[in-house]
Coordinates of C-alpha atoms in Angstrom, one line a residue:
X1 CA 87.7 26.2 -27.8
X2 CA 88.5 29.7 -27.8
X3 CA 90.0 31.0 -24.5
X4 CA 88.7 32.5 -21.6
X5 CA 85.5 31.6 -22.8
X6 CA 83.5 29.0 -21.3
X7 CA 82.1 25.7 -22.8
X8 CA 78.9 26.0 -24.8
X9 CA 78.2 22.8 -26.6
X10 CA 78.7 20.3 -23.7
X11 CA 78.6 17.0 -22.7
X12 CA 75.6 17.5 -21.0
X13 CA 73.7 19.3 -23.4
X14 CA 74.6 16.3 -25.5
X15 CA 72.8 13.8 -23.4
X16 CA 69.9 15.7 -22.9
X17 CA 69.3 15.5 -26.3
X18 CA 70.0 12.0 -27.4
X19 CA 69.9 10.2 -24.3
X20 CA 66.4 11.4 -22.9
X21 CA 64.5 10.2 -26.2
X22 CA 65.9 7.1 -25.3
X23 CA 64.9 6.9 -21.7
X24 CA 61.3 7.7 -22.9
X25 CA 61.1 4.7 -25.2
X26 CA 63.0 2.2 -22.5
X27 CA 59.9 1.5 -21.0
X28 CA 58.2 0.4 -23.1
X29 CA 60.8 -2.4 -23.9
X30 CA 61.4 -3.4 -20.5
X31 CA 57.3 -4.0 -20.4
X32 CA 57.4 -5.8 -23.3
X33 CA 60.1 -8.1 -22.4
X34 CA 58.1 -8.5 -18.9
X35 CA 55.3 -9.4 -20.9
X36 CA 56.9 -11.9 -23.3
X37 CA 58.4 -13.5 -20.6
X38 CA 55.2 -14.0 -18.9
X39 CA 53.5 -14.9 -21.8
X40 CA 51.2 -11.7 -21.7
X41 CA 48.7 -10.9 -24.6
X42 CA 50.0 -7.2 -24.8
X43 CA 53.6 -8.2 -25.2
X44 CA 54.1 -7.5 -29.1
X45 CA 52.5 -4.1 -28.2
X46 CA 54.3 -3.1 -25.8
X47 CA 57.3 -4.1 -28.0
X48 CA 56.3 -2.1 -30.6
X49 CA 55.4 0.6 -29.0
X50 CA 59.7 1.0 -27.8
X51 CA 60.8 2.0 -31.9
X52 CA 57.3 4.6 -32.1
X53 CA 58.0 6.2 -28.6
X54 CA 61.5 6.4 -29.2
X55 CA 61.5 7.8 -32.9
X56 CA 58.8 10.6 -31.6
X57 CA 61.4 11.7 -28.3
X58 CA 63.6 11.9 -30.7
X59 CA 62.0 14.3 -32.9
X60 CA 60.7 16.3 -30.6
X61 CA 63.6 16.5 -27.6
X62 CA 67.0 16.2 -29.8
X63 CA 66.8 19.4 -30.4
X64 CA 66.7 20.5 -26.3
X65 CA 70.2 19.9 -27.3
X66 CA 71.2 23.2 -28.5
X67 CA 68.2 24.8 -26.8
X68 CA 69.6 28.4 -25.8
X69 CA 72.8 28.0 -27.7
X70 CA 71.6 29.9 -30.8
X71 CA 71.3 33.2 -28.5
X72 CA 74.9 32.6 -26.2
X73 CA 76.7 32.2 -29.8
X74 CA 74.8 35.0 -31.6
X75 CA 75.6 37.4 -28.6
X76 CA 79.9 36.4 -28.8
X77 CA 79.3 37.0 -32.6
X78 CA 77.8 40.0 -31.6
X79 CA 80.7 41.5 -28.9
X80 CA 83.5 40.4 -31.6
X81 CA 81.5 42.1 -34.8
X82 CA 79.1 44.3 -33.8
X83 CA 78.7 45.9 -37.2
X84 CA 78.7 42.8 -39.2
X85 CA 75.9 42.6 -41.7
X86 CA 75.7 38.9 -43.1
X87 CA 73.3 36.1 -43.9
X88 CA 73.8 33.1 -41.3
X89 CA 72.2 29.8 -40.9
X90 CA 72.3 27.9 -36.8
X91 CA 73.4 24.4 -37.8
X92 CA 75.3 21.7 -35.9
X93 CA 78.8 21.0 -37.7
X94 CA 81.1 18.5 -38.3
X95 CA 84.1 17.3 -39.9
X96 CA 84.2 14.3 -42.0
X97 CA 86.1 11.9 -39.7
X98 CA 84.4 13.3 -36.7
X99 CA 82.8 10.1 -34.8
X100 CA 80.8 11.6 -31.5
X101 CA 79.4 8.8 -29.1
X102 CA 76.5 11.2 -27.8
X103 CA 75.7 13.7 -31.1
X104 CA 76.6 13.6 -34.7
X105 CA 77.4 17.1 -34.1
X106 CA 81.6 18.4 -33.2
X107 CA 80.2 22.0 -32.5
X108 CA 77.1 24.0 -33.2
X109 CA 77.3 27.3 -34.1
X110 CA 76.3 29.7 -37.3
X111 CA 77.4 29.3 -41.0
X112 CA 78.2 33.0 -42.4
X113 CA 77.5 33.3 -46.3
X114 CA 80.5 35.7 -46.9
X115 CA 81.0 37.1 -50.5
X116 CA 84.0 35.3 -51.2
X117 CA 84.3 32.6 -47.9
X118 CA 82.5 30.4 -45.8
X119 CA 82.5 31.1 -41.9
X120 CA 82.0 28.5 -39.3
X121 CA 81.4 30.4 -35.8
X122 CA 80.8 27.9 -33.4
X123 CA 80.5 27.6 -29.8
X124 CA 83.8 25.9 -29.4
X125 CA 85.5 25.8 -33.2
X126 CA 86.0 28.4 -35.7
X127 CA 86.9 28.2 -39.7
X128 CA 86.4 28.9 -43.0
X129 CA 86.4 28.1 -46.6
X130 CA 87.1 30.3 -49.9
X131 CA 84.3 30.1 -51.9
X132 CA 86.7 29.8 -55.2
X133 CA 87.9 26.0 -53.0
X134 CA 84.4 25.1 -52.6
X135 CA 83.1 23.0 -56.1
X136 CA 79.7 21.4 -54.6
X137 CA 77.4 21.2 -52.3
X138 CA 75.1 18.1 -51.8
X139 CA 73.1 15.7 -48.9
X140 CA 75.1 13.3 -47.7
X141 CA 73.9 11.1 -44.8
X142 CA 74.2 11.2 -41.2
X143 CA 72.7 9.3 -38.3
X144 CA 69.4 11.3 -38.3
X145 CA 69.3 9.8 -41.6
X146 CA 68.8 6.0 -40.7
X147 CA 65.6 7.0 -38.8
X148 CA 64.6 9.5 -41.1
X149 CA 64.8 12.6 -39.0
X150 CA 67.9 14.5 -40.7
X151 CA 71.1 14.6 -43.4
X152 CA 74.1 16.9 -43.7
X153 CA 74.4 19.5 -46.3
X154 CA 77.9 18.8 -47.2
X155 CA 80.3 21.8 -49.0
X156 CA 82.9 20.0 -50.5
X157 CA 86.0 21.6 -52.4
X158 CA 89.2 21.3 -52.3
X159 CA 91.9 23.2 -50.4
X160 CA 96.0 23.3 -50.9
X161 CA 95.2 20.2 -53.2
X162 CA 93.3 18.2 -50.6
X163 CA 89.8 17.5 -50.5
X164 CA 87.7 19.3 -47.8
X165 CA 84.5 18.6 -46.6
X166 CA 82.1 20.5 -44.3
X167 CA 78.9 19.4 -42.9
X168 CA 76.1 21.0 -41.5
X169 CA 72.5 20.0 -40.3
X170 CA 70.1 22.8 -39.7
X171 CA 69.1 23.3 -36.2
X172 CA 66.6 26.4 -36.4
X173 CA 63.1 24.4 -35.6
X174 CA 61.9 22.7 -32.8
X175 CA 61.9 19.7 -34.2
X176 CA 64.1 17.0 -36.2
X177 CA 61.5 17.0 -38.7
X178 CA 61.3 20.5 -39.1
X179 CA 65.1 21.0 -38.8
X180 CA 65.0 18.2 -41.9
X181 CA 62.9 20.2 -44.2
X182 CA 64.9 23.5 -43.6
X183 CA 68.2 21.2 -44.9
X184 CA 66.4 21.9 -48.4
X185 CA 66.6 25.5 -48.1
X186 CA 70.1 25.6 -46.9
X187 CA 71.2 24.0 -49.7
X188 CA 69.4 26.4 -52.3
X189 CA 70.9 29.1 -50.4
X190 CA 74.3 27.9 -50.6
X191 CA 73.9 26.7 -54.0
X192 CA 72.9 30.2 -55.0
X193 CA 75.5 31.4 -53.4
X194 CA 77.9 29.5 -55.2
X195 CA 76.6 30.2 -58.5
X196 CA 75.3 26.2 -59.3
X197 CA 71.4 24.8 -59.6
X198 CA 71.3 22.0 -57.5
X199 CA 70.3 18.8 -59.4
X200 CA 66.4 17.5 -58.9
X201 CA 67.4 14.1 -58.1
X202 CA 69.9 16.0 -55.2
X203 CA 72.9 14.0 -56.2
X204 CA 74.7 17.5 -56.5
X205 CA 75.0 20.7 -58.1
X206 CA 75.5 21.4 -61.7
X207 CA 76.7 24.4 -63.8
X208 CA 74.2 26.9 -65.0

């Protein structure tokens, strides 16, 4: 966290965003269990309806998460580098052994395309990468990806003879879904940007 500034991506943004979609479909399997136990005719529905409500609050209020973040990072960017001209991308980060209980996400925050680097500017972590460390850039799964809402973009190199990974998710839309799709075009951009044509089965770039 950097100091004197306060906390951005916190723990209750976090549960606004991944517990609420859950609290929407819960009633639907307490109903349903209700109904089971009574032997009710609408039981199954109601039980089937917990997965459908669930997987739509999550597409559509995850991203409340980082509602309004986007603008408080972009203005600190701002104060620090006024005059900084640079393509960026809002995503949520994290690093590979990162395990969070409420969001997949360490930090959210902006990925600068540098000429030569990588930038992570996040709410409460900063870092970067050479772009002469950075050897591919593919999807890798995350746990959007079990419901079929998301995946990381992963930049993976290697640095002072270790292997480095750094994963991002875009979180632009309003949606998981949309936020999904726009993972394509990160990756072309960052591909491009590396100089490599990423493969059409997306299993990782190649030389051109």
């Amino acid at each position: 966290m950097r100091a004197k500034e306060k906390p951005l991506w916190t723990v209750g943004r976090q549960i606004l965003g991944n517990v609420l979609p859950l609290l929407v479909g819960l009633p639907f399997l307490v109903v349903g269990v209700l109904e089971f136990a009574r032997g009710g005719t609408w039981a199954l529905a109601w039980l089937a309806g917990f997965p459908v409500a669930t997987w739509l609050a999550t597409n559509f209020l995850s991203p409340l998460a980082s509602a309004g973040l986007k603008e408080e990072v972009a203005r600190r960017l701002q104060r620090e580098r006024p005059f900084e001209k640079v393509e960026r991308h809002f995503v949520g980060f994290a690093r590979p052994g990162y395990r969070g209980m409420l969001d997949p996400h360490e930090d959210v925050g902006f990925l600068l395309l540098h000429a030569d680097r990588l930038e992570f500017y996040g709410a409460e972590r900063h870092l970067e990468l050479w772009r002469s460390e950075v050897k591919a850039v593919r999807f890798r799964p995350n746990p959007h990806t079990w419901v079929g809402l998301g995946r990381w973009v992963s930049v993976e190199g290697v640095s002072a003879g270790k292997p480095v990974r750094l994963l991002v998710e875009p979180r632009e839309k309003a949606t998981l879904i949309g936020n999904l799709v726009e993972s394509g075009s990160v990756r072309r951009k960052l591909a491009a940007w590396l100089g490599t044509v990423p493969e059409p089965n997306a299993k990782g770039p190649k030389k051109n």
